[in-house]
Amino acid sequence: MSDLLERLRGRGWRMTAQRRVVAEVLNGEHVHLTADEVHARAVVRLPEISRATVYNTLGELVSLGEVLEVATDKRAKRYDPNAHQPHHHLVCARCGAIKDVHPGGNPLADLPDSERFGFTVSDVEVTYRGVCPNCAAA
Amino acid sequence: MSDLLERLRGRGWRMTAQRRVVAEVLNGEHVHLTADEVHARAVVRLPEISRATVYNTLGELVSLGEVLEVATDKRAKRYDPNAHQPHHHLVCARCGAIKDVHPGGNPLADLPDSERFGFTVSDVEVTYRGVCPNCAAA
DNA sequence: ATCCTACACTAGACAATGTCTAAGTCAAGT
DNA sequence: ACTTGACTTAGACATTGTCTAGTGTAGGAT
């Protein structure tokens, strides 16, 4: 999305072919890719792109708040391009598939001061776990 | 806790020095240790215990439902001996400290059928993120 | 008490993911 | 077009976790 590239250029990002490709891969499919999956797709368009650059670029996008890191399991981190609409995740315990969900309720309000231990709480992450229709059928 | 060891023996667990030590380490401090931290503490009591055994034993305890795996960040998994009382976690974004919390509300009920994508949803995990008093002071 | 055997343990190789470095490359301001 | 510092590359390295082949042992059978 050129929106994204514009925003980044506005923040002083030097625009390179590598960064463009990574941003395009993330925006192209609205799924939750691992860093290596991003790399695999990026290599198709730009064969000489290195793993380190993909990791660096993903890290920068996360710092800039354009992409979210999702650590649903112990495996690889996943990257969620849908950073501008708050949402939570539904994860299949068998195959690891991830869906974005928008539950009602306000978990932040559900944590009383007495349970905050002096922390400054800024964010809540809700992960629903279950079995997806595909895995349930198998 | 001998309770734990009794329960496990009742389930056909062969009792060994290694398993006893791992169970004792977990029950000894109610903090959320990584596998390597468990190993480090276990080695103090039983110098020849191997990394593989610690990983195996932790995995078994998780399968048996005696210990919970917590994947709050991208780093190592942590193990939570407090498996029998449902609770959620409050994590410091700076130092990674974890506290058990017991928020009100019922997030499972907050996820409408229309947002379940045919999944059989069995569990919710809520992670609050913030900055702990120590890190805020620094 | 001793023996047997399946289960458990060990050391270390291997795998997966992520980080770092030194040297070369290039975007973009002048 | 030149220059410069930010960017990229290849690959070594680090961390976390898994697997295997060989050895040891808990606990039931004798």
mmCIF file of C-alpha atoms (C1' of nucleotides) in Angstrom:
data_model
loop_
_atom_site.group_PDB
_atom_site.id
_atom_site.type_symbol
_atom_site.label_atom_id
_atom_site.label_comp_id
_atom_site.label_asym_id
_atom_site.label_seq_id
_atom_site.Cartn_x
_atom_site.Cartn_y
_atom_site.Cartn_z
ATOM 1 C CA MET A 1 0.000 0.000 0.000
ATOM 2 C CA SER A 2 1.520 3.238 -1.099
ATOM 3 C CA ASP A 3 -0.104 4.890 1.908
ATOM 4 C CA LEU A 4 2.241 2.976 4.092
ATOM 5 C CA LEU A 5 5.296 3.778 2.002
ATOM 6 C CA GLU A 6 4.346 7.466 2.027
ATOM 7 C CA ARG A 7 3.953 7.488 5.787
ATOM 8 C CA LEU A 8 7.320 5.857 6.205
ATOM 9 C CA ARG A 9 9.083 8.182 3.829
ATOM 10 C CA GLY A 10 7.559 11.044 5.781
ATOM 11 C CA ARG A 11 9.210 9.692 8.893
ATOM 12 C CA GLY A 12 12.643 9.762 7.322
ATOM 13 C CA TRP A 13 12.770 6.229 6.060
ATOM 14 C CA ARG A 14 15.165 5.829 3.199
ATOM 15 C CA MET A 15 13.207 4.043 0.507
ATOM 16 C CA THR A 16 14.934 0.960 -0.842
ATOM 17 C CA ALA A 17 13.849 -1.882 -3.051
ATOM 18 C CA GLN A 18 14.168 -4.274 -0.107
ATOM 19 C CA ARG A 19 11.935 -2.272 2.181
ATOM 20 C CA ARG A 20 9.381 -1.781 -0.529
ATOM 21 C CA VAL A 21 9.216 -5.510 -1.158
ATOM 22 C CA VAL A 22 8.833 -6.377 2.526
ATOM 23 C CA ALA A 23 6.070 -3.817 2.951
ATOM 24 C CA GLU A 24 4.331 -5.106 -0.152
ATOM 25 C CA VAL A 25 4.500 -8.710 0.990
ATOM 26 C CA LEU A 26 2.950 -7.804 4.320
ATOM 27 C CA ASN A 27 0.193 -5.753 2.794
ATOM 28 C CA GLY A 28 -0.399 -8.177 -0.027
ATOM 29 C CA GLU A 29 -1.926 -11.014 1.935
ATOM 30 C CA HIS A 30 -3.730 -10.323 5.117
ATOM 31 C CA VAL A 31 -2.448 -13.364 6.876
ATOM 32 C CA HIS A 32 -0.003 -13.646 9.738
ATOM 33 C CA LEU A 33 3.368 -14.559 8.313
ATOM 34 C CA THR A 34 6.510 -15.574 10.127
ATOM 35 C CA ALA A 35 9.728 -13.723 9.377
ATOM 36 C CA ASP A 36 10.930 -16.607 7.251
ATOM 37 C CA GLU A 37 7.699 -16.732 5.313
ATOM 38 C CA VAL A 38 8.063 -13.034 4.597
ATOM 39 C CA HIS A 39 11.600 -13.695 3.470
ATOM 40 C CA ALA A 40 10.506 -16.544 1.203
ATOM 41 C CA ARG A 41 7.920 -14.339 -0.500
ATOM 42 C CA ALA A 42 10.310 -11.413 -0.740
ATOM 43 C CA VAL A 43 12.962 -13.543 -2.431
ATOM 44 C CA VAL A 44 10.550 -14.256 -5.273
ATOM 45 C CA ARG A 45 10.509 -10.589 -6.178
ATOM 46 C CA LEU A 46 14.023 -9.665 -5.165
ATOM 47 C CA PRO A 47 16.225 -12.749 -5.204
ATOM 48 C CA GLU A 48 19.228 -11.231 -3.475
ATOM 49 C CA ILE A 49 17.398 -9.929 -0.416
ATOM 50 C CA SER A 50 18.999 -11.251 2.761
ATOM 51 C CA ARG A 51 17.450 -12.715 5.849
ATOM 52 C CA ALA A 52 19.000 -10.044 8.038
ATOM 53 C CA THR A 53 17.345 -7.284 6.053
ATOM 54 C CA VAL A 54 13.940 -8.895 6.390
ATOM 55 C CA TYR A 55 14.397 -9.206 10.144
ATOM 56 C CA ASN A 56 15.637 -5.637 10.396
ATOM 57 C CA THR A 57 12.823 -4.252 8.310
ATOM 58 C CA LEU A 58 10.170 -6.153 10.214
ATOM 59 C CA GLY A 59 11.656 -4.883 13.459
ATOM 60 C CA GLU A 60 11.551 -1.326 12.182
ATOM 61 C CA LEU A 61 7.957 -1.648 11.052
ATOM 62 C CA VAL A 62 7.062 -2.909 14.501
ATOM 63 C CA SER A 63 8.882 -0.011 16.205
ATOM 64 C CA LEU A 64 7.085 2.415 13.974
ATOM 65 C CA GLY A 65 3.778 0.886 14.944
ATOM 66 C CA GLU A 66 2.898 -0.105 11.395
ATOM 67 C CA VAL A 67 2.919 -3.831 12.044
ATOM 68 C CA LEU A 68 2.221 -5.926 15.123
ATOM 69 C CA GLU A 69 4.245 -8.788 16.474
ATOM 70 C CA VAL A 70 2.145 -11.747 17.531
ATOM 71 C CA ALA A 71 3.649 -14.412 19.776
ATOM 72 C CA THR A 72 0.843 -16.926 19.934
ATOM 73 C CA ASP A 73 2.981 -19.963 20.506
ATOM 74 C CA LYS A 74 6.551 -20.880 21.155
ATOM 75 C CA ARG A 75 7.320 -21.114 17.494
ATOM 76 C CA ALA A 76 8.302 -18.175 15.350
ATOM 77 C CA LYS A 77 6.903 -14.712 15.893
ATOM 78 C CA ARG A 78 4.263 -13.717 13.380
ATOM 79 C CA TYR A 79 3.664 -10.318 11.857
ATOM 80 C CA ASP A 80 0.264 -8.731 11.583
ATOM 81 C CA PRO A 81 -0.130 -5.905 9.085
ATOM 82 C CA ASN A 82 -3.495 -4.981 10.573
ATOM 83 C CA ALA A 83 -1.979 -2.650 13.171
ATOM 84 C CA HIS A 84 -4.372 0.238 12.877
ATOM 85 C CA GLN A 85 -7.544 -1.505 13.889
ATOM 86 C CA PRO A 86 -7.487 -2.947 17.410
ATOM 87 C CA HIS A 87 -8.303 -6.635 17.441
ATOM 88 C CA HIS A 88 -7.444 -9.902 19.091
ATOM 89 C CA HIS A 89 -6.578 -13.374 17.871
ATOM 90 C CA LEU A 90 -8.118 -16.804 17.606
ATOM 91 C CA VAL A 91 -5.518 -19.539 17.234
ATOM 92 C CA CYS A 92 -5.882 -23.168 16.226
ATOM 93 C CA ALA A 93 -4.098 -25.313 18.782
ATOM 94 C CA ARG A 94 -3.343 -27.965 16.155
ATOM 95 C CA CYS A 95 -2.261 -26.207 12.976
ATOM 96 C CA GLY A 96 -1.468 -22.737 14.329
ATOM 97 C CA ALA A 97 -3.832 -20.892 11.985
ATOM 98 C CA ILE A 98 -4.645 -17.385 13.210
ATOM 99 C CA LYS A 99 -7.813 -15.361 12.709
ATOM 100 C CA ASP A 100 -8.418 -11.761 13.712
ATOM 101 C CA VAL A 101 -11.414 -11.369 16.008
ATOM 102 C CA HIS A 102 -13.218 -8.432 17.589
ATOM 103 C CA PRO A 103 -14.756 -9.502 20.878
ATOM 104 C CA GLY A 104 -16.999 -7.271 22.929
ATOM 105 C CA GLY A 105 -16.126 -6.343 26.489
ATOM 106 C CA ASN A 106 -13.293 -4.282 27.847
ATOM 107 C CA PRO A 107 -10.654 -6.422 29.537
ATOM 108 C CA LEU A 108 -8.628 -3.397 30.591
ATOM 109 C CA ALA A 109 -11.524 -2.211 32.719
ATOM 110 C CA ASP A 110 -11.797 -5.704 34.194
ATOM 111 C CA LEU A 111 -8.434 -5.456 35.925
ATOM 112 C CA PRO A 112 -8.956 -3.713 39.261
ATOM 113 C CA ASP A 113 -6.262 -1.473 40.718
ATOM 114 C CA SER A 114 -5.692 -4.012 43.466
ATOM 115 C CA GLU A 115 -4.476 -6.431 40.801
ATOM 116 C CA ARG A 116 -2.095 -4.061 39.078
ATOM 117 C CA PHE A 117 0.853 -4.290 41.471
ATOM 118 C CA GLY A 118 1.832 -0.714 40.758
ATOM 119 C CA PHE A 119 2.269 -1.412 37.048
ATOM 120 C CA THR A 120 1.307 1.197 34.498
ATOM 121 C CA VAL A 121 -0.885 -1.025 32.359
ATOM 122 C CA SER A 122 -1.108 0.112 28.781
ATOM 123 C CA ASP A 123 -2.310 -2.775 26.711
ATOM 124 C CA VAL A 124 -4.213 -6.044 26.753
ATOM 125 C CA GLU A 125 -3.833 -8.925 24.414
ATOM 126 C CA VAL A 126 -6.518 -11.592 24.288
ATOM 127 C CA THR A 127 -5.803 -14.927 22.641
ATOM 128 C CA TYR A 128 -8.591 -17.398 22.129
ATOM 129 C CA ARG A 129 -7.505 -20.983 21.588
ATOM 130 C CA GLY A 130 -9.423 -23.776 19.997
ATOM 131 C CA VAL A 131 -9.541 -26.125 17.043
ATOM 132 C CA CYS A 132 -10.295 -24.889 13.553
ATOM 133 C CA PRO A 133 -12.896 -26.608 11.331
ATOM 134 C CA ASN A 134 -10.195 -28.162 9.150
ATOM 135 C CA CYS A 135 -8.342 -29.757 12.042
ATOM 136 C CA ALA A 136 -11.598 -30.827 13.721
ATOM 137 C CA ALA A 137 -12.550 -32.723 10.550
ATOM 138 C CA ALA A 138 -9.226 -34.535 10.325
ATOM 139 C CA MET B 1 4.986 -30.465 47.095
ATOM 140 C CA SER B 2 4.488 -34.084 47.926
ATOM 141 C CA ASP B 3 0.886 -33.701 46.788
ATOM 142 C CA LEU B 4 2.126 -33.229 43.281
ATOM 143 C CA LEU B 5 4.498 -36.164 43.437
ATOM 144 C CA GLU B 6 1.729 -38.370 44.817
ATOM 145 C CA ARG B 7 -0.651 -37.352 42.071
ATOM 146 C CA LEU B 8 1.945 -38.097 39.457
ATOM 147 C CA ARG B 9 2.880 -41.452 40.895
ATOM 148 C CA GLY B 10 -0.819 -42.300 40.885
ATOM 149 C CA ARG B 11 -0.840 -41.636 37.175
ATOM 150 C CA GLY B 12 1.911 -44.120 36.535
ATOM 151 C CA TRP B 13 4.815 -41.737 36.611
ATOM 152 C CA ARG B 14 8.015 -43.535 37.447
ATOM 153 C CA MET B 15 9.559 -41.539 40.265
ATOM 154 C CA THR B 16 13.176 -40.565 39.658
ATOM 155 C CA ALA B 17 15.569 -38.205 41.339
ATOM 156 C CA GLN B 18 15.515 -35.967 38.252
ATOM 157 C CA ARG B 19 11.754 -35.626 38.149
ATOM 158 C CA ARG B 20 11.599 -34.988 41.848
ATOM 159 C CA VAL B 21 14.114 -32.177 41.541
ATOM 160 C CA VAL B 22 12.332 -30.526 38.633
ATOM 161 C CA ALA B 23 9.012 -30.679 40.454
ATOM 162 C CA GLU B 24 10.599 -29.266 43.586
ATOM 163 C CA VAL B 25 12.214 -26.404 41.720
ATOM 164 C CA LEU B 26 8.902 -25.436 40.153
ATOM 165 C CA ASN B 27 7.012 -25.620 43.393
ATOM 166 C CA GLY B 28 9.753 -23.993 45.396
ATOM 167 C CA GLU B 29 9.515 -20.495 44.026
ATOM 168 C CA HIS B 30 6.265 -19.253 42.677
ATOM 169 C CA VAL B 31 7.815 -17.376 39.849
ATOM 170 C CA HIS B 32 7.691 -18.061 36.149
ATOM 171 C CA LEU B 33 10.929 -19.722 35.177
ATOM 172 C CA THR B 34 12.257 -20.511 31.729
ATOM 173 C CA ALA B 35 13.352 -24.062 30.967
ATOM 174 C CA ASP B 36 16.987 -23.060 31.287
ATOM 175 C CA GLU B 37 16.372 -21.370 34.618
ATOM 176 C CA VAL B 38 14.749 -24.551 35.848
ATOM 177 C CA HIS B 39 17.762 -26.463 34.611
ATOM 178 C CA ALA B 40 20.160 -24.099 36.351
ATOM 179 C CA ARG B 41 18.369 -24.545 39.665
ATOM 180 C CA ALA B 42 18.056 -28.288 39.209
ATOM 181 C CA VAL B 43 21.780 -28.636 38.557
ATOM 182 C CA VAL B 44 22.511 -27.213 41.990
ATOM 183 C CA ARG B 45 20.800 -30.163 43.623
ATOM 184 C CA LEU B 46 21.603 -32.818 41.055
ATOM 185 C CA PRO B 47 24.713 -31.810 39.127
ATOM 186 C CA GLU B 48 24.472 -34.442 36.431
ATOM 187 C CA ILE B 49 20.919 -33.691 35.329
ATOM 188 C CA SER B 50 20.778 -33.008 31.613
ATOM 189 C CA ARG B 51 19.045 -30.301 29.677
ATOM 190 C CA ALA B 52 17.039 -32.852 27.715
ATOM 191 C CA THR B 53 15.586 -34.323 30.875
ATOM 192 C CA VAL B 54 14.480 -30.943 32.115
ATOM 193 C CA TYR B 55 12.794 -30.197 28.806
ATOM 194 C CA ASN B 56 11.152 -33.627 28.756
ATOM 195 C CA THR B 57 9.956 -33.386 32.318
ATOM 196 C CA LEU B 58 8.539 -29.918 31.843
ATOM 197 C CA GLY B 59 6.760 -31.127 28.726
ATOM 198 C CA GLU B 60 5.261 -34.019 30.638
ATOM 199 C CA LEU B 61 4.106 -31.806 33.470
ATOM 200 C CA VAL B 62 2.415 -29.580 30.926
ATOM 201 C CA SER B 63 0.705 -32.549 29.232
ATOM 202 C CA LEU B 64 -0.498 -33.764 32.584
ATOM 203 C CA GLY B 65 -1.950 -30.360 33.292
ATOM 204 C CA GLU B 66 0.187 -29.793 36.371
ATOM 205 C CA VAL B 67 2.064 -26.842 34.970
ATOM 206 C CA LEU B 68 1.203 -24.179 32.410
ATOM 207 C CA GLU B 69 3.292 -22.964 29.539
ATOM 208 C CA VAL B 70 3.326 -19.206 29.189
ATOM 209 C CA ALA B 71 4.523 -17.588 25.974
ATOM 210 C CA THR B 72 4.364 -13.925 26.873
ATOM 211 C CA ASP B 73 7.095 -12.781 24.576
ATOM 212 C CA LYS B 74 9.252 -14.061 21.801
ATOM 213 C CA ARG B 75 11.923 -15.245 24.165
ATOM 214 C CA ALA B 76 11.861 -18.567 25.946
ATOM 215 C CA LYS B 77 8.677 -20.207 27.149
ATOM 216 C CA ARG B 78 8.051 -19.871 30.852
ATOM 217 C CA TYR B 79 6.504 -22.400 33.180
ATOM 218 C CA ASP B 80 3.801 -21.587 35.662
ATOM 219 C CA PRO B 81 3.291 -24.019 38.550
ATOM 220 C CA ASN B 82 -0.002 -22.352 39.434
ATOM 221 C CA ALA B 83 -2.020 -24.533 37.046
ATOM 222 C CA HIS B 84 -4.959 -25.311 39.280
ATOM 223 C CA GLN B 85 -6.267 -21.827 39.787
ATOM 224 C CA PRO B 86 -7.320 -20.063 36.585
ATOM 225 C CA HIS B 87 -5.586 -16.749 36.194
ATOM 226 C CA HIS B 88 -4.034 -14.419 33.667
ATOM 227 C CA HIS B 89 -0.762 -12.544 33.408
ATOM 228 C CA LEU B 90 0.569 -9.059 33.738
ATOM 229 C CA VAL B 91 3.906 -8.603 31.997
ATOM 230 C CA CYS B 92 6.454 -5.816 32.237
ATOM 231 C CA ALA B 93 7.350 -4.723 28.725
ATOM 232 C CA ARG B 94 10.835 -3.687 29.873
ATOM 233 C CA CYS B 95 12.176 -6.379 32.175
ATOM 234 C CA GLY B 96 9.790 -9.218 31.383
ATOM 235 C CA ALA B 97 8.614 -9.720 34.971
ATOM 236 C CA ILE B 98 5.350 -11.632 35.187
ATOM 237 C CA LYS B 99 2.599 -11.373 37.800
ATOM 238 C CA ASP B 100 -0.479 -13.550 38.120
ATOM 239 C CA VAL B 101 -3.705 -11.554 38.020
ATOM 240 C CA HIS B 102 -7.377 -12.377 38.374
ATOM 241 C CA PRO B 103 -9.435 -9.928 36.350
ATOM 242 C CA GLY B 104 -13.206 -9.872 36.415
ATOM 243 C CA GLY B 105 -15.277 -10.343 33.280
ATOM 244 C CA ASN B 106 -15.639 -13.365 31.060
ATOM 245 C CA PRO B 107 -13.793 -12.945 27.781
ATOM 246 C CA LEU B 108 -15.062 -16.262 26.429
ATOM 247 C CA ALA B 109 -18.608 -14.959 26.594
ATOM 248 C CA ASP B 110 -17.463 -11.799 24.823
ATOM 249 C CA LEU B 111 -16.654 -13.636 21.610
ATOM 250 C CA PRO B 112 -19.854 -13.949 19.579
ATOM 251 C CA ASP B 113 -20.486 -16.964 17.388
ATOM 252 C CA SER B 114 -20.136 -14.780 14.333
ATOM 253 C CA GLU B 115 -16.499 -14.216 15.282
ATOM 254 C CA ARG B 116 -15.624 -17.860 15.843
ATOM 255 C CA PHE B 117 -15.128 -18.941 12.242
ATOM 256 C CA GLY B 118 -16.351 -22.440 13.017
ATOM 257 C CA PHE B 119 -13.607 -22.965 15.620
ATOM 258 C CA THR B 120 -14.325 -24.948 18.746
ATOM 259 C CA VAL B 121 -13.033 -22.382 21.208
ATOM 260 C CA SER B 122 -11.870 -23.889 24.465
ATOM 261 C CA ASP B 123 -9.674 -21.387 26.181
ATOM 262 C CA VAL B 124 -8.791 -17.718 26.515
ATOM 263 C CA GLU B 125 -5.545 -16.247 27.575
ATOM 264 C CA VAL B 126 -5.368 -12.615 28.590
ATOM 265 C CA THR B 127 -2.044 -10.837 28.796
ATOM 266 C CA TYR B 128 -1.852 -7.360 30.235
ATOM 267 C CA ARG B 129 1.238 -5.376 29.296
ATOM 268 C CA GLY B 130 2.704 -2.410 31.037
ATOM 269 C CA VAL B 131 5.700 -1.159 32.963
ATOM 270 C CA CYS B 132 6.451 -2.388 36.459
ATOM 271 C CA PRO B 133 7.263 0.034 39.318
ATOM 272 C CA ASN B 134 10.950 -0.887 39.236
ATOM 273 C CA CYS B 135 11.374 -0.153 35.551
ATOM 274 C CA ALA B 136 9.236 2.987 35.776
ATOM 275 C CA ALA B 137 11.593 4.340 38.444
ATOM 276 C CA ALA B 138 14.720 3.664 36.397
ATOM 277 C "C1'" DA C 1 16.889 -60.226 47.863
ATOM 278 C "C1'" DT C 2 17.737 -60.482 43.092
ATOM 279 C "C1'" DC C 3 16.590 -60.197 38.348
ATOM 280 C "C1'" DC C 4 14.272 -58.199 34.223
ATOM 281 C "C1'" DT C 5 12.621 -55.065 31.330
ATOM 282 C "C1'" DA C 6 10.428 -51.135 29.944
ATOM 283 C "C1'" DC C 7 10.913 -46.628 30.865
ATOM 284 C "C1'" DA C 8 13.989 -42.890 31.954
ATOM 285 C "C1'" DC C 9 18.472 -40.401 31.618
ATOM 286 C "C1'" DT C 10 22.782 -38.598 29.450
ATOM 287 C "C1'" DA C 11 25.782 -36.284 26.157
ATOM 288 C "C1'" DG C 12 25.920 -34.222 22.359
ATOM 289 C "C1'" DA C 13 24.488 -33.581 17.546
ATOM 290 C "C1'" DC C 14 21.038 -31.230 15.171
ATOM 291 C "C1'" DA C 15 17.232 -27.860 13.994
ATOM 292 C "C1'" DA C 16 14.823 -23.532 14.055
ATOM 293 C "C1'" DT C 17 14.728 -18.844 14.920
ATOM 294 C "C1'" DG C 18 16.867 -14.692 15.695
ATOM 295 C "C1'" DT C 19 21.102 -11.349 16.208
ATOM 296 C "C1'" DC C 20 25.422 -9.328 15.036
ATOM 297 C "C1'" DT C 21 29.503 -7.802 12.304
ATOM 298 C "C1'" DA C 22 32.518 -6.229 8.696
ATOM 299 C "C1'" DA C 23 32.623 -4.786 4.312
ATOM 300 C "C1'" DG C 24 30.368 -3.264 0.253
ATOM 301 C "C1'" DT C 25 26.281 -0.486 -1.892
ATOM 302 C "C1'" DC C 26 23.161 3.058 -2.815
ATOM 303 C "C1'" DA C 27 19.327 6.840 -1.835
ATOM 304 C "C1'" DA C 28 18.905 11.307 -1.609
ATOM 305 C "C1'" DG C 29 20.513 15.876 -0.350
ATOM 306 C "C1'" DT C 30 23.899 19.304 -2.139
ATOM 307 C "C1'" DA D 1 27.423 14.071 -10.352
ATOM 308 C "C1'" DC D 2 29.341 13.718 -5.847
ATOM 309 C "C1'" DT D 3 29.346 12.532 -1.195
ATOM 310 C "C1'" DT D 4 28.002 10.502 2.880
ATOM 311 C "C1'" DG D 5 25.810 8.013 6.097
ATOM 312 C "C1'" DA D 6 22.194 4.904 6.227
ATOM 313 C "C1'" DC D 7 21.204 0.427 4.224
ATOM 314 C "C1'" DT D 8 22.245 -4.319 2.675
ATOM 315 C "C1'" DT D 9 24.775 -8.583 2.344
ATOM 316 C "C1'" DA D 10 26.753 -13.115 3.628
ATOM 317 C "C1'" DG D 11 27.642 -15.692 6.943
ATOM 318 C "C1'" DA D 12 29.193 -16.460 11.677
ATOM 319 C "C1'" DC D 13 27.209 -16.670 16.048
ATOM 320 C "C1'" DA D 14 23.645 -17.081 19.915
ATOM 321 C "C1'" DT D 15 19.621 -18.931 22.022
ATOM 322 C "C1'" DT D 16 16.090 -22.120 22.560
ATOM 323 C "C1'" DG D 17 14.338 -26.415 21.740
ATOM 324 C "C1'" DT D 18 14.366 -31.438 19.736
ATOM 325 C "C1'" DC D 19 16.155 -35.912 18.696
ATOM 326 C "C1'" DT D 20 19.033 -40.144 18.971
ATOM 327 C "C1'" DA D 21 21.858 -43.901 20.417
ATOM 328 C "C1'" DG D 22 23.629 -45.843 24.142
ATOM 329 C "C1'" DT D 23 23.449 -46.449 29.260
ATOM 330 C "C1'" DG D 24 21.149 -46.621 33.660
ATOM 331 C "C1'" DT D 25 17.474 -47.690 36.906
ATOM 332 C "C1'" DA D 26 12.593 -48.046 39.223
ATOM 333 C "C1'" DG D 27 9.689 -51.104 40.483
ATOM 334 C "C1'" DG D 28 7.148 -55.344 39.545
ATOM 335 C "C1'" DA D 29 8.030 -60.383 39.093
ATOM 336 C "C1'" DT D 30 10.362 -64.322 40.863
#
